[in-house]
JSON list of C-alpha atoms in Angstrom, two decimals:
[
{"chain": "A", "resi": 1, "resn": "MET", "atom": "CA", "xyz": [-67.90, -58.15, 132.88]},
{"chain": "A", "resi": 2, "resn": "THR", "atom": "CA", "xyz": [-67.14, -54.75, 134.39]},
{"chain": "A", "resi": 3, "resn": "ARG", "atom": "CA", "xyz": [-63.44, -54.01, 134.92]},
{"chain": "A", "resi": 4, "resn": "ILE", "atom": "CA", "xyz": [-62.83, -52.24, 138.21]},
{"chain": "A", "resi": 5, "resn": "ASN", "atom": "CA", "xyz": [-59.91, -49.94, 138.98]},
{"chain": "A", "resi": 6, "resn": "PHE", "atom": "CA", "xyz": [-59.22, -48.82, 142.55]},
{"chain": "A", "resi": 7, "resn": "TYR", "atom": "CA", "xyz": [-56.99, -45.77, 142.99]},
{"chain": "A", "resi": 8, "resn": "HIS", "atom": "CA", "xyz": [-56.14, -45.53, 146.67]},
{"chain": "A", "resi": 9, "resn": "ASP", "atom": "CA", "xyz": [-54.28, -43.07, 148.90]},
{"chain": "A", "resi": 10, "resn": "ALA", "atom": "CA", "xyz": [-55.48, -40.10, 146.85]},
{"chain": "A", "resi": 11, "resn": "THR", "atom": "CA", "xyz": [-54.61, -36.90, 148.70]},
{"chain": "A", "resi": 12, "resn": "ASP", "atom": "CA", "xyz": [-57.52, -35.18, 146.94]},
{"chain": "A", "resi": 13, "resn": "LYS", "atom": "CA", "xyz": [-60.18, -37.55, 145.60]},
{"chain": "A", "resi": 14, "resn": "HIS", "atom": "CA", "xyz": [-61.83, -34.93, 143.45]},
{"chain": "A", "resi": 15, "resn": "VAL", "atom": "CA", "xyz": [-58.63, -33.78, 141.76]},
{"chain": "A", "resi": 16, "resn": "THR", "atom": "CA", "xyz": [-57.75, -37.42, 141.13]},
{"chain": "A", "resi": 17, "resn": "ALA", "atom": "CA", "xyz": [-61.22, -37.91, 139.65]},
{"chain": "A", "resi": 18, "resn": "CYS", "atom": "CA", "xyz": [-60.61, -34.99, 137.28]},
{"chain": "A", "resi": 19, "resn": "LYS", "atom": "CA", "xyz": [-57.35, -36.58, 136.10]},
{"chain": "A", "resi": 20, "resn": "VAL", "atom": "CA", "xyz": [-59.07, -39.92, 135.48]},
{"chain": "A", "resi": 21, "resn": "ILE", "atom": "CA", "xyz": [-61.95, -38.19, 133.69]},
{"chain": "A", "resi": 22, "resn": "ALA", "atom": "CA", "xyz": [-59.64, -36.15, 131.46]},
{"chain": "A", "resi": 23, "resn": "LYS", "atom": "CA", "xyz": [-57.67, -39.27, 130.51]},
{"chain": "A", "resi": 24, "resn": "ALA", "atom": "CA", "xyz": [-60.86, -41.17, 129.67]},
{"chain": "A", "resi": 25, "resn": "VAL", "atom": "CA", "xyz": [-62.09, -38.28, 127.49]},
{"chain": "A", "resi": 26, "resn": "GLN", "atom": "CA", "xyz": [-58.74, -38.27, 125.64]},
{"chain": "A", "resi": 27, "resn": "GLN", "atom": "CA", "xyz": [-59.39, -41.95, 124.93]},
{"chain": "A", "resi": 28, "resn": "LYS", "atom": "CA", "xyz": [-62.78, -40.98, 123.45]},
{"chain": "A", "resi": 29, "resn": "LEU", "atom": "CA", "xyz": [-64.71, -42.64, 126.28]},
{"chain": "A", "resi": 30, "resn": "ARG", "atom": "CA", "xyz": [-67.87, -41.33, 127.86]},
{"chain": "A", "resi": 31, "resn": "VAL", "atom": "CA", "xyz": [-67.87, -40.91, 131.63]},
{"chain": "A", "resi": 32, "resn": "LEU", "atom": "CA", "xyz": [-70.49, -40.76, 134.33]},
{"chain": "A", "resi": 33, "resn": "VAL", "atom": "CA", "xyz": [-69.39, -39.22, 137.64]},
{"chain": "A", "resi": 34, "resn": "TYR", "atom": "CA", "xyz": [-71.63, -40.50, 140.43]},
{"chain": "A", "resi": 35, "resn": "ALA", "atom": "CA", "xyz": [-72.21, -39.42, 144.02]},
{"chain": "A", "resi": 36, "resn": "ARG", "atom": "CA", "xyz": [-75.44, -39.20, 145.98]},
{"chain": "A", "resi": 37, "resn": "ASP", "atom": "CA", "xyz": [-74.18, -36.04, 147.71]},
{"chain": "A", "resi": 38, "resn": "GLU", "atom": "CA", "xyz": [-75.07, -32.99, 145.62]},
{"chain": "A", "resi": 39, "resn": "LYS", "atom": "CA", "xyz": [-72.16, -31.02, 147.15]},
{"chain": "A", "resi": 40, "resn": "ILE", "atom": "CA", "xyz": [-69.67, -33.52, 145.74]},
{"chain": "A", "resi": 41, "resn": "ILE", "atom": "CA", "xyz": [-71.25, -33.31, 142.28]},
{"chain": "A", "resi": 42, "resn": "GLN", "atom": "CA", "xyz": [-71.18, -29.49, 142.41]},
{"chain": "A", "resi": 43, "resn": "HIS", "atom": "CA", "xyz": [-67.56, -29.48, 143.56]},
{"chain": "A", "resi": 44, "resn": "VAL", "atom": "CA", "xyz": [-66.41, -31.78, 140.74]},
{"chain": "A", "resi": 45, "resn": "ASP", "atom": "CA", "xyz": [-68.44, -29.68, 138.28]},
{"chain": "A", "resi": 46, "resn": "LYS", "atom": "CA", "xyz": [-66.59, -26.58, 139.45]},
{"chain": "A", "resi": 47, "resn": "LEU", "atom": "CA", "xyz": [-63.21, -28.33, 139.25]},
{"chain": "A", "resi": 48, "resn": "LEU", "atom": "CA", "xyz": [-63.86, -29.52, 135.71]},
{"chain": "A", "resi": 49, "resn": "TRP", "atom": "CA", "xyz": [-64.71, -25.98, 134.57]},
{"chain": "A", "resi": 50, "resn": "SER", "atom": "CA", "xyz": [-61.30, -24.77, 135.72]},
{"chain": "A", "resi": 51, "resn": "TRP", "atom": "CA", "xyz": [-59.39, -28.03, 135.33]},
{"chain": "A", "resi": 52, "resn": "GLN", "atom": "CA", "xyz": [-56.77, -27.16, 132.73]},
{"chain": "A", "resi": 53, "resn": "SER", "atom": "CA", "xyz": [-55.84, -23.83, 131.28]},
{"chain": "A", "resi": 54, "resn": "THR", "atom": "CA", "xyz": [-54.95, -25.42, 127.92]},
{"chain": "A", "resi": 55, "resn": "GLY", "atom": "CA", "xyz": [-57.82, -27.88, 127.64]},
{"chain": "A", "resi": 56, "resn": "PHE", "atom": "CA", "xyz": [-61.46, -28.30, 128.41]},
{"chain": "A", "resi": 57, "resn": "VAL", "atom": "CA", "xyz": [-63.31, -31.34, 129.68]},
{"chain": "A", "resi": 58, "resn": "PRO", "atom": "CA", "xyz": [-66.83, -31.13, 128.23]},
{"chain": "A", "resi": 59, "resn": "HIS", "atom": "CA", "xyz": [-69.32, -31.99, 130.94]},
{"chain": "A", "resi": 60, "resn": "CYS", "atom": "CA", "xyz": [-72.81, -31.30, 132.21]},
{"chain": "A", "resi": 61, "resn": "MET", "atom": "CA", "xyz": [-75.40, -32.64, 134.59]},
{"chain": "A", "resi": 62, "resn": "ALA", "atom": "CA", "xyz": [-76.99, -35.89, 133.42]},
{"chain": "A", "resi": 63, "resn": "ASP", "atom": "CA", "xyz": [-80.42, -34.26, 133.16]},
{"chain": "A", "resi": 64, "resn": "ALA", "atom": "CA", "xyz": [-79.20, -31.28, 131.08]},
{"chain": "A", "resi": 65, "resn": "PRO", "atom": "CA", "xyz": [-80.58, -30.80, 127.55]},
{"chain": "A", "resi": 66, "resn": "LEU", "atom": "CA", "xyz": [-77.13, -31.46, 126.03]},
{"chain": "A", "resi": 67, "resn": "ALA", "atom": "CA", "xyz": [-76.40, -34.62, 128.03]},
{"chain": "A", "resi": 68, "resn": "ALA", "atom": "CA", "xyz": [-76.76, -36.90, 124.99]},
{"chain": "A", "resi": 69, "resn": "GLN", "atom": "CA", "xyz": [-73.99, -34.98, 123.20]},
{"chain": "A", "resi": 70, "resn": "THR", "atom": "CA", "xyz": [-71.66, -34.53, 126.18]},
{"chain": "A", "resi": 71, "resn": "SER", "atom": "CA", "xyz": [-68.68, -36.75, 127.05]},
{"chain": "A", "resi": 72, "resn": "VAL", "atom": "CA", "xyz": [-68.87, -36.38, 130.83]},
{"chain": "A", "resi": 73, "resn": "LEU", "atom": "CA", "xyz": [-72.06, -36.49, 132.84]},
{"chain": "A", "resi": 74, "resn": "LEU", "atom": "CA", "xyz": [-72.43, -35.75, 136.55]},
{"chain": "A", "resi": 75, "resn": "SER", "atom": "CA", "xyz": [-75.28, -37.34, 138.43]},
{"chain": "A", "resi": 76, "resn": "GLN", "atom": "CA", "xyz": [-76.73, -38.38, 141.74]},
{"chain": "A", "resi": 77, "resn": "ASP", "atom": "CA", "xyz": [-78.39, -41.29, 139.91]},
{"chain": "A", "resi": 78, "resn": "CYS", "atom": "CA", "xyz": [-76.84, -43.80, 137.51]},
{"chain": "A", "resi": 79, "resn": "ALA", "atom": "CA", "xyz": [-79.86, -45.93, 136.69]},
{"chain": "A", "resi": 80, "resn": "THR", "atom": "CA", "xyz": [-81.10, -44.52, 133.38]},
{"chain": "A", "resi": 81, "resn": "LEU", "atom": "CA", "xyz": [-78.26, -43.13, 131.30]},
{"chain": "A", "resi": 82, "resn": "ALA", "atom": "CA", "xyz": [-77.52, -43.44, 127.60]},
{"chain": "A", "resi": 83, "resn": "HIS", "atom": "CA", "xyz": [-73.98, -44.80, 127.82]},
{"chain": "A", "resi": 84, "resn": "ASP", "atom": "CA", "xyz": [-72.06, -47.51, 129.63]},
{"chain": "A", "resi": 85, "resn": "ASP", "atom": "CA", "xyz": [-68.36, -46.70, 129.11]},
{"chain": "A", "resi": 86, "resn": "VAL", "atom": "CA", "xyz": [-66.89, -45.49, 132.43]},
{"chain": "A", "resi": 87, "resn": "LEU", "atom": "CA", "xyz": [-68.45, -44.90, 135.83]},
{"chain": "A", "resi": 88, "resn": "VAL", "atom": "CA", "xyz": [-66.43, -42.88, 138.36]},
{"chain": "A", "resi": 89, "resn": "ASN", "atom": "CA", "xyz": [-67.82, -43.54, 141.82]},
{"chain": "A", "resi": 90, "resn": "LEU", "atom": "CA", "xyz": [-67.31, -40.75, 144.38]},
{"chain": "A", "resi": 91, "resn": "ASP", "atom": "CA", "xyz": [-69.87, -42.18, 146.78]},
{"chain": "A", "resi": 92, "resn": "ASN", "atom": "CA", "xyz": [-69.16, -44.26, 149.89]},
{"chain": "A", "resi": 93, "resn": "ALA", "atom": "CA", "xyz": [-71.46, -47.06, 148.70]},
{"chain": "A", "resi": 94, "resn": "CYS", "atom": "CA", "xyz": [-71.39, -49.30, 145.64]},
{"chain": "A", "resi": 95, "resn": "PRO", "atom": "CA", "xyz": [-73.20, -47.44, 142.87]},
{"chain": "A", "resi": 96, "resn": "PRO", "atom": "CA", "xyz": [-76.50, -48.97, 141.76]},
{"chain": "A", "resi": 97, "resn": "GLY", "atom": "CA", "xyz": [-76.36, -50.48, 138.29]},
{"chain": "A", "resi": 98, "resn": "PHE", "atom": "CA", "xyz": [-72.54, -50.41, 138.13]},
{"chain": "A", "resi": 99, "resn": "ALA", "atom": "CA", "xyz": [-72.45, -53.82, 136.42]},
{"chain": "A", "resi": 100, "resn": "ARG", "atom": "CA", "xyz": [-73.79, -52.38, 133.16]},
{"chain": "A", "resi": 101, "resn": "PHE", "atom": "CA", "xyz": [-70.68, -50.21, 132.76]},
{"chain": "A", "resi": 102, "resn": "GLN", "atom": "CA", "xyz": [-67.59, -51.48, 130.98]},
{"chain": "A", "resi": 103, "resn": "ARG", "atom": "CA", "xyz": [-65.35, -49.90, 133.58]},
{"chain": "A", "resi": 104, "resn": "LEU", "atom": "CA", "xyz": [-65.82, -48.72, 137.16]},
{"chain": "A", "resi": 105, "resn": "VAL", "atom": "CA", "xyz": [-63.33, -46.38, 138.82]},
{"chain": "A", "resi": 106, "resn": "GLU", "atom": "CA", "xyz": [-63.18, -46.19, 142.60]},
{"chain": "A", "resi": 107, "resn": "ILE", "atom": "CA", "xyz": [-61.06, -43.45, 144.18]},
{"chain": "A", "resi": 108, "resn": "ILE", "atom": "CA", "xyz": [-60.11, -43.89, 147.82]},
{"chain": "A", "resi": 109, "resn": "GLY", "atom": "CA", "xyz": [-58.65, -41.05, 149.85]},
{"chain": "A", "resi": 110, "resn": "THR", "atom": "CA", "xyz": [-56.38, -41.04, 152.88]},
{"chain": "A", "resi": 111, "resn": "ASP", "atom": "CA", "xyz": [-59.17, -40.47, 155.42]},
{"chain": "A", "resi": 112, "resn": "GLU", "atom": "CA", "xyz": [-59.76, -43.56, 157.59]},
{"chain": "A", "resi": 113, "resn": "ASP", "atom": "CA", "xyz": [-63.54, -43.51, 157.10]},
{"chain": "A", "resi": 114, "resn": "ASP", "atom": "CA", "xyz": [-63.07, -43.34, 153.33]},
{"chain": "A", "resi": 115, "resn": "ARG", "atom": "CA", "xyz": [-60.53, -46.17, 153.46]},
{"chain": "A", "resi": 116, "resn": "ASN", "atom": "CA", "xyz": [-62.91, -48.37, 155.46]},
{"chain": "A", "resi": 117, "resn": "ALA", "atom": "CA", "xyz": [-65.77, -47.71, 153.05]},
{"chain": "A", "resi": 118, "resn": "GLY", "atom": "CA", "xyz": [-63.41, -48.45, 150.13]},
{"chain": "A", "resi": 119, "resn": "ARG", "atom": "CA", "xyz": [-62.32, -51.74, 151.70]},
{"chain": "A", "resi": 120, "resn": "GLY", "atom": "CA", "xyz": [-65.97, -52.73, 151.99]},
{"chain": "A", "resi": 121, "resn": "ARG", "atom": "CA", "xyz": [-66.61, -51.96, 148.32]},
{"chain": "A", "resi": 122, "resn": "PHE", "atom": "CA", "xyz": [-63.44, -53.82, 147.31]},
{"chain": "A", "resi": 123, "resn": "ARG", "atom": "CA", "xyz": [-64.62, -56.94, 149.19]},
{"chain": "A", "resi": 124, "resn": "PHE", "atom": "CA", "xyz": [-68.09, -56.62, 147.68]},
{"chain": "A", "resi": 125, "resn": "TYR", "atom": "CA", "xyz": [-66.72, -56.60, 144.12]},
{"chain": "A", "resi": 126, "resn": "ARG", "atom": "CA", "xyz": [-64.07, -59.27, 144.79]},
{"chain": "A", "resi": 127, "resn": "ASP", "atom": "CA", "xyz": [-66.58, -61.63, 146.40]},
{"chain": "A", "resi": 128, "resn": "ARG", "atom": "CA", "xyz": [-68.71, -61.40, 143.26]},
{"chain": "A", "resi": 129, "resn": "GLY", "atom": "CA", "xyz": [-65.81, -62.32, 140.96]},
{"chain": "A", "resi": 130, "resn": "TYR", "atom": "CA", "xyz": [-65.03, -58.95, 139.40]},
{"chain": "A", "resi": 131, "resn": "GLU", "atom": "CA", "xyz": [-61.54, -58.37, 138.05]},
{"chain": "A", "resi": 132, "resn": "ILE", "atom": "CA", "xyz": [-59.99, -55.60, 140.16]},
{"chain": "A", "resi": 133, "resn": "GLN", "atom": "CA", "xyz": [-56.83, -53.63, 139.51]},
{"chain": "A", "resi": 134, "resn": "ALA", "atom": "CA", "xyz": [-55.46, -51.63, 142.42]},
{"chain": "A", "resi": 135, "resn": "HIS", "atom": "CA", "xyz": [-53.27, -48.58, 141.92]},
{"chain": "A", "resi": 136, "resn": "ARG", "atom": "CA", "xyz": [-51.51, -46.97, 144.88]},
{"chain": "A", "resi": 137, "resn": "LEU", "atom": "CA", "xyz": [-51.15, -43.24, 144.44]},
{"chain": "A", "resi": 138, "resn": "GLY", "atom": "CA", "xyz": [-49.22, -42.51, 147.63]},
{"chain": "A", "resi": 139, "resn": "GLY", "atom": "CA", "xyz": [-49.72, -38.76, 147.46]},
{"chain": "A", "resi": 140, "resn": "ALA", "atom": "CA", "xyz": [-48.60, -38.55, 143.83]},
{"chain": "A", "resi": 141, "resn": "ASP", "atom": "CA", "xyz": [-52.11, -38.20, 142.49]}
]
């Protein structure tokens, strides 16, 4: 069953996502970053290119020719991908097909609309019996 981690009170959801992604890559896990909004995907792509001056997080779009050899994929669709390690959801809705992933990461910001959407997703997963671990960031993300 998919393990779900909620990181809430993130002052910058996308920076927090980059930290989670980098940690997963260090653990030799493959990651899919999902959002339906293309602007979010482009922003995270840009952040990952400049993420650390001493390290590099290999990533590409899920439909790129090198996707099969790349640790981190960015996509507006998570239905037909070659791996099932970690799914980082940056969308306001539950990602389709999330149950096939070993781990789902939800990052909730400080914005009230984002919090409300996150609460809805939390209830959705909880009501279906998923194990959820919640991590409060409190601005220290």
